[in-house]
Amino acid sequence: MKRYVYLIVMSVVIMFGLMATVQYFMYKEDAERCLLAKAERDLEESKRVDAVQAEVESAVRNMMSTVSYNLDNPDRYYVISTQMVHNNPHIVGAGMAFKPNYYLSKGKDELYAPYAYDEAPEVKMKKKMSDKKYIRTRLLGFDYTEREWYKKSMETGKGFWTEPYLDQGGTHIIMCTYVETIRDASGRTVGVFFADVPMEDVSLLSMNLNEDISENGWTLLLIQALFLVIFCFIVWLAVRASQHYKSQKVDVEKDTLLAEVERLKEVNKKLTERNMELNKMLNKKLLSPN
């Protein structure tokens, strides 16, 4: 029985050793393949992001002359912002934010920032291009002069992209914003022109790196399941062998006891016969005359 137990233990150890070896090499191969695929994906995504950024920057710069030309006609900015959102597939919001008191008769609290935004950014662009009902216009209802995108642009006079942030105004999505300064005919900075773009269009942070389980992953799961079945089978064999050993041990003890009982019966029989002979001899001596 001990040899059988040793065999089972050795089988389990060998089985787990093989499983660990197979997993090591398969994980190594899978990791190398995933790293290569990720590098290729990052490269393609980087190219796509660069193309989108270039497209948005170009759209804003191309519209700058129109924005500057309409400084004397501020109501026209609602139309310009709407055209920016409607004609550019990556832009979900666009507007102008002017410095305080630039338009005394416009805006609220000395601020004027007409803004157009996509009310349903998840709707496909093909449908949106044929219908403007998804685009809404309004004035920004907060003090934008404290926002980084306004302050940085006004201070540096250069175009730049903001970090991703959650839009609380109209689209309610995570976005990035490209900002350019607006200058009047004399070259003075009077405000900023900005375009909002969904983060997944212009940021590598939005890449989903958690892909479905790879083919090697499924193979590893199957191997683990197979080893688990084999392990359970070995345990079942061990339990069954143990029960069989106990059963055999009980049977041997029973047979030994029965044999001992039979031997004692035989001894008792012989003793009985001997006693009977002794009694006969004793009776003969008592009856015979001296």
Tab-separated table of C-alpha atoms in Angstrom:
chain	number	residue	atom	x	y	z
A	1	MET	CA	0.000	0.000	0.000
A	2	LYS	CA	2.857	2.393	0.839
A	3	ARG	CA	4.367	1.879	-2.609
A	4	TYR	CA	1.018	2.719	-4.158
A	5	VAL	CA	0.787	5.952	-2.108
A	6	TYR	CA	4.334	6.921	-3.092
A	7	LEU	CA	3.433	6.358	-6.740
A	8	ILE	CA	0.414	8.631	-6.438
A	9	VAL	CA	2.434	11.395	-4.745
A	10	MET	CA	5.139	11.202	-7.405
A	11	SER	CA	2.512	11.336	-10.157
A	12	VAL	CA	1.012	14.499	-8.665
A	13	VAL	CA	4.433	16.156	-8.326
A	14	ILE	CA	5.375	15.277	-11.908
A	15	MET	CA	1.998	16.497	-13.160
A	16	PHE	CA	2.342	19.908	-11.509
A	17	GLY	CA	5.931	20.165	-12.701
A	18	LEU	CA	4.829	19.576	-16.276
A	19	MET	CA	1.976	22.050	-15.902
A	20	ALA	CA	4.321	24.750	-14.542
A	21	THR	CA	6.789	24.136	-17.386
A	22	VAL	CA	4.092	24.317	-20.070
A	23	GLN	CA	2.612	27.471	-18.554
A	24	TYR	CA	6.020	29.156	-18.364
A	25	PHE	CA	6.825	28.643	-22.034
A	26	MET	CA	3.305	29.471	-23.220
A	27	TYR	CA	3.130	32.629	-21.107
A	28	LYS	CA	6.538	33.653	-22.398
A	29	GLU	CA	5.432	33.167	-25.996
A	30	ASP	CA	2.125	34.943	-25.349
A	31	ALA	CA	3.850	37.874	-23.627
A	32	GLU	CA	6.254	38.348	-26.553
A	33	ARG	CA	3.400	38.187	-29.051
A	34	CYS	CA	1.292	40.664	-27.026
A	35	LEU	CA	4.191	43.113	-26.688
A	36	LEU	CA	4.814	43.014	-30.426
A	37	ALA	CA	1.121	43.482	-31.195
A	38	LYS	CA	0.892	46.348	-28.684
A	39	ALA	CA	3.900	48.075	-30.244
A	40	GLU	CA	2.336	47.828	-33.708
A	41	ARG	CA	-1.023	49.000	-32.344
A	42	ASP	CA	0.575	51.927	-30.531
A	43	LEU	CA	2.346	52.957	-33.712
A	44	GLU	CA	-0.842	52.843	-35.773
A	45	GLU	CA	-2.799	54.647	-33.071
A	46	SER	CA	-0.116	57.303	-32.797
A	47	LYS	CA	-0.315	57.899	-36.550
A	48	ARG	CA	-4.105	58.128	-36.354
A	49	VAL	CA	-3.980	60.584	-33.446
A	50	ASP	CA	-1.423	62.752	-35.262
A	51	ALA	CA	-3.659	62.816	-38.331
A	52	VAL	CA	-6.738	63.807	-36.305
A	53	GLN	CA	-4.854	66.533	-34.441
A	54	ALA	CA	-3.474	67.915	-37.688
A	55	GLU	CA	-6.977	67.922	-39.186
A	56	VAL	CA	-8.513	69.770	-36.231
A	57	GLU	CA	-5.656	72.281	-36.024
A	58	SER	CA	-5.983	72.961	-39.747
A	59	ALA	CA	-9.747	73.464	-39.448
A	60	VAL	CA	-9.309	75.995	-36.628
A	61	ARG	CA	-6.528	77.919	-38.384
A	62	ASN	CA	-8.421	78.022	-41.672
A	63	MET	CA	-11.368	79.588	-39.866
A	64	MET	CA	-9.270	82.175	-38.002
A	65	SER	CA	-9.446	84.739	-40.811
A	66	THR	CA	-13.245	84.483	-40.827
A	67	VAL	CA	-13.339	84.876	-37.039
A	68	SER	CA	-11.130	87.971	-37.143
A	69	TYR	CA	-13.117	89.424	-40.050
A	70	ASN	CA	-16.353	89.211	-38.018
A	71	LEU	CA	-15.124	90.978	-34.859
A	72	ASP	CA	-17.620	93.753	-35.607
A	73	ASN	CA	-20.426	91.238	-36.054
A	74	PRO	CA	-20.363	89.044	-32.876
A	75	ASP	CA	-23.733	87.423	-33.570
A	76	ARG	CA	-22.114	85.768	-36.578
A	77	TYR	CA	-20.012	83.623	-34.239
A	78	TYR	CA	-22.930	81.299	-33.484
A	79	VAL	CA	-23.077	80.459	-37.196
A	80	ILE	CA	-19.302	79.990	-37.432
A	81	SER	CA	-19.244	77.703	-34.388
A	82	THR	CA	-22.126	75.641	-35.755
A	83	GLN	CA	-20.349	75.249	-39.101
A	84	MET	CA	-17.200	74.063	-37.296
A	85	VAL	CA	-19.097	71.308	-35.478
A	86	HIS	CA	-21.190	70.336	-38.487
A	87	ASN	CA	-18.404	70.192	-41.074
A	88	ASN	CA	-15.668	68.474	-39.051
A	89	PRO	CA	-16.290	64.850	-38.025
A	90	HIS	CA	-13.958	64.951	-34.994
A	91	ILE	CA	-15.124	68.252	-33.501
A	92	VAL	CA	-18.020	67.978	-31.020
A	93	GLY	CA	-17.896	71.562	-29.761
A	94	ALA	CA	-16.492	74.919	-30.912
A	95	GLY	CA	-16.643	78.507	-29.787
A	96	MET	CA	-14.980	81.820	-29.062
A	97	ALA	CA	-14.233	83.287	-25.642
A	98	PHE	CA	-13.440	87.007	-25.575
A	99	LYS	CA	-11.675	88.973	-22.887
A	100	PRO	CA	-13.902	90.742	-20.337
A	101	ASN	CA	-15.721	93.912	-21.519
A	102	TYR	CA	-14.747	93.369	-25.156
A	103	TYR	CA	-18.426	93.324	-26.123
A	104	LEU	CA	-20.172	95.570	-23.601
A	105	SER	CA	-23.639	94.957	-25.044
A	106	LYS	CA	-23.227	91.186	-25.322
A	107	GLY	CA	-22.876	88.240	-23.012
A	108	LYS	CA	-23.285	88.085	-19.271
A	109	ASP	CA	-21.176	89.493	-16.429
A	110	GLU	CA	-18.954	91.328	-18.939
A	111	LEU	CA	-18.086	87.999	-20.639
A	112	TYR	CA	-19.031	86.855	-24.128
A	113	ALA	CA	-18.420	83.288	-25.298
A	114	PRO	CA	-20.756	81.933	-28.011
A	115	TYR	CA	-20.550	78.146	-28.203
A	116	ALA	CA	-21.970	75.412	-30.454
A	117	TYR	CA	-21.909	71.768	-29.383
A	118	ASP	CA	-22.980	68.347	-30.506
A	119	GLU	CA	-25.907	67.253	-28.340
A	120	ALA	CA	-25.507	63.600	-29.406
A	121	PRO	CA	-21.806	62.902	-30.051
A	122	GLU	CA	-22.479	59.167	-30.242
A	123	VAL	CA	-24.622	59.553	-33.399
A	124	LYS	CA	-22.783	58.539	-36.557
A	125	MET	CA	-21.361	61.419	-38.570
A	126	LYS	CA	-23.027	60.299	-41.814
A	127	LYS	CA	-26.447	60.854	-40.277
A	128	LYS	CA	-25.326	64.037	-38.571
A	129	MET	CA	-24.023	65.600	-41.793
A	130	SER	CA	-27.498	65.343	-43.288
A	131	ASP	CA	-29.271	66.809	-40.268
A	132	LYS	CA	-28.266	69.746	-38.043
A	133	LYS	CA	-30.805	69.049	-35.320
A	134	TYR	CA	-28.124	67.546	-33.053
A	135	ILE	CA	-26.192	70.836	-32.819
A	136	ARG	CA	-27.128	73.384	-30.138
A	137	THR	CA	-25.808	76.883	-29.469
A	138	ARG	CA	-25.532	78.880	-26.248
A	139	LEU	CA	-23.308	81.189	-24.248
A	140	LEU	CA	-20.814	79.612	-21.870
A	141	GLY	CA	-22.357	80.058	-18.447
A	142	PHE	CA	-19.211	80.106	-16.341
A	143	ASP	CA	-16.169	82.314	-15.775
A	144	TYR	CA	-13.881	80.931	-18.451
A	145	THR	CA	-11.159	83.455	-17.625
A	146	GLU	CA	-10.118	81.157	-14.762
A	147	ARG	CA	-9.819	78.113	-16.979
A	148	GLU	CA	-6.362	76.950	-18.013
A	149	TRP	CA	-7.186	76.728	-21.710
A	150	TYR	CA	-8.129	80.444	-21.754
A	151	LYS	CA	-5.395	81.769	-19.465
A	152	LYS	CA	-2.560	79.836	-21.141
A	153	SER	CA	-3.617	80.839	-24.643
A	154	MET	CA	-4.030	84.495	-23.710
A	155	GLU	CA	-0.635	84.535	-21.970
A	156	THR	CA	1.421	82.696	-24.598
A	157	GLY	CA	-0.463	83.629	-27.752
A	158	LYS	CA	0.225	80.141	-29.108
A	159	GLY	CA	-2.032	77.263	-30.072
A	160	PHE	CA	-2.008	74.180	-27.846
A	161	TRP	CA	-3.949	71.070	-26.812
A	162	THR	CA	-5.381	70.703	-23.318
A	163	GLU	CA	-5.172	67.580	-21.190
A	164	PRO	CA	-8.283	65.320	-21.226
A	165	TYR	CA	-11.151	66.547	-19.021
A	166	LEU	CA	-14.868	65.873	-18.497
A	167	ASP	CA	-17.116	68.362	-20.266
A	168	GLN	CA	-19.914	69.540	-17.971
A	169	GLY	CA	-21.437	71.910	-20.482
A	170	GLY	CA	-23.171	70.132	-23.338
A	171	THR	CA	-21.607	66.893	-24.590
A	172	HIS	CA	-20.888	65.390	-21.132
A	173	ILE	CA	-17.994	63.339	-22.467
A	174	ILE	CA	-14.253	63.241	-21.792
A	175	MET	CA	-12.581	65.495	-24.323
A	176	CYS	CA	-9.475	67.446	-25.302
A	177	THR	CA	-9.557	71.017	-26.610
A	178	TYR	CA	-7.421	72.774	-29.183
A	179	VAL	CA	-7.101	76.521	-28.585
A	180	GLU	CA	-5.843	79.391	-30.769
A	181	THR	CA	-5.761	83.123	-29.930
A	182	ILE	CA	-7.937	85.656	-31.756
A	183	ARG	CA	-6.247	88.901	-32.807
A	184	ASP	CA	-7.780	92.097	-34.126
A	185	ALA	CA	-6.512	94.148	-37.095
A	186	SER	CA	-3.828	95.806	-34.951
A	187	GLY	CA	-2.498	92.453	-33.711
A	188	ARG	CA	-3.876	92.676	-30.173
A	189	THR	CA	-5.101	89.459	-28.546
A	190	VAL	CA	-8.835	89.816	-27.886
A	191	GLY	CA	-9.914	86.242	-27.145
A	192	VAL	CA	-9.509	82.589	-28.005
A	193	PHE	CA	-11.019	80.272	-30.600
A	194	PHE	CA	-11.322	76.654	-29.477
A	195	ALA	CA	-12.506	73.273	-30.733
A	196	ASP	CA	-13.490	70.308	-28.530
A	197	VAL	CA	-12.617	66.769	-29.634
A	198	PRO	CA	-13.491	63.435	-27.929
A	199	MET	CA	-10.522	62.050	-26.016
A	200	GLU	CA	-10.529	58.749	-27.916
A	201	ASP	CA	-9.882	60.681	-31.130
A	202	VAL	CA	-6.765	62.514	-30.008
A	203	SER	CA	-5.318	60.730	-26.971
A	204	LEU	CA	-3.441	57.446	-26.606
A	205	LEU	CA	-4.803	57.306	-23.052
A	206	SER	CA	-8.099	56.108	-24.437
A	207	MET	CA	-6.690	52.951	-26.016
A	208	ASN	CA	-8.266	49.813	-24.673
A	209	LEU	CA	-5.344	47.557	-23.814
A	210	ASN	CA	-7.513	44.877	-22.179
A	211	GLU	CA	-8.274	42.696	-25.176
A	212	ASP	CA	-10.078	39.396	-25.280
A	213	ILE	CA	-8.293	36.296	-24.073
A	214	SER	CA	-5.748	35.230	-26.681
A	215	GLU	CA	-5.519	31.822	-28.289
A	216	ASN	CA	-2.682	30.909	-25.947
A	217	GLY	CA	-4.816	32.051	-23.044
A	218	TRP	CA	-7.570	29.654	-24.045
A	219	THR	CA	-4.999	26.879	-24.505
A	220	LEU	CA	-3.628	27.485	-21.034
A	221	LEU	CA	-7.114	27.353	-19.575
A	222	LEU	CA	-7.755	24.034	-21.319
A	223	ILE	CA	-4.440	22.617	-20.093
A	224	GLN	CA	-5.197	23.689	-16.541
A	225	ALA	CA	-8.643	22.129	-16.771
A	226	LEU	CA	-7.110	18.885	-18.098
A	227	PHE	CA	-4.558	18.765	-15.293
A	228	LEU	CA	-7.337	19.430	-12.792
A	229	VAL	CA	-9.323	16.490	-14.159
A	230	ILE	CA	-6.241	14.250	-13.994
A	231	PHE	CA	-5.527	15.385	-10.434
A	232	CYS	CA	-9.105	14.655	-9.364
A	233	PHE	CA	-8.860	11.217	-11.013
A	234	ILE	CA	-5.643	10.430	-9.120
A	235	VAL	CA	-7.218	11.525	-5.832
A	236	TRP	CA	-10.230	9.341	-6.588
A	237	LEU	CA	-7.921	6.368	-7.246
A	238	ALA	CA	-6.120	7.040	-3.953
A	239	VAL	CA	-9.361	7.164	-1.993
A	240	ARG	CA	-10.645	4.033	-3.667
A	241	ALA	CA	-7.348	2.203	-3.022
A	242	SER	CA	-7.456	3.250	0.615
A	243	GLN	CA	-10.981	1.937	1.003
A	244	HIS	CA	-10.013	-1.294	-0.731
A	245	TYR	CA	-7.005	-1.672	1.560
A	246	LYS	CA	-9.174	-1.183	4.629
A	247	SER	CA	-11.660	-3.709	3.283
A	248	GLN	CA	-8.881	-6.226	2.617
A	249	LYS	CA	-7.430	-5.665	6.094
A	250	VAL	CA	-10.805	-6.288	7.723
A	251	ASP	CA	-11.277	-9.449	5.675
A	252	VAL	CA	-7.842	-10.802	6.696
A	253	GLU	CA	-8.531	-10.165	10.385
A	254	LYS	CA	-11.915	-11.876	10.047
A	255	ASP	CA	-10.389	-14.918	8.363
A	256	THR	CA	-7.705	-15.134	11.043
A	257	LEU	CA	-10.309	-14.992	13.797
A	258	LEU	CA	-12.437	-17.663	12.156
A	259	ALA	CA	-9.406	-19.903	11.778
A	260	GLU	CA	-8.576	-19.439	15.442
A	261	VAL	CA	-12.149	-20.330	16.408
A	262	GLU	CA	-11.965	-23.515	14.342
A	263	ARG	CA	-8.651	-24.435	15.957
A	264	LEU	CA	-10.113	-23.888	19.414
A	265	LYS	CA	-13.093	-26.070	18.502
A	266	GLU	CA	-10.735	-28.838	17.429
A	267	VAL	CA	-8.753	-28.540	20.645
A	268	ASN	CA	-11.936	-28.545	22.675
A	269	LYS	CA	-13.127	-31.660	20.821
A	270	LYS	CA	-9.887	-33.496	21.561
A	271	LEU	CA	-10.026	-32.477	25.213
A	272	THR	CA	-13.577	-33.746	25.451
A	273	GLU	CA	-12.629	-37.095	23.950
A	274	ARG	CA	-9.658	-37.343	26.344
A	275	ASN	CA	-11.870	-36.614	29.323
A	276	MET	CA	-14.321	-39.308	28.252
A	277	GLU	CA	-11.506	-41.882	28.028
A	278	LEU	CA	-10.230	-40.898	31.476
A	279	ASN	CA	-13.713	-41.289	32.917
A	280	LYS	CA	-14.024	-44.779	31.455
A	281	MET	CA	-10.671	-45.835	32.871
A	282	LEU	CA	-11.601	-44.436	36.273
A	283	ASN	CA	-14.904	-46.304	36.304
A	284	LYS	CA	-13.213	-49.617	35.437
A	285	LYS	CA	-10.811	-49.263	38.321
A	286	LEU	CA	-13.613	-48.510	40.754
A	287	LEU	CA	-15.682	-51.566	39.684
A	288	SER	CA	-12.912	-54.075	39.525
A	289	PRO	CA	-12.345	-56.197	42.880
A	290	ASN	CA	-9.010	-55.944	44.594
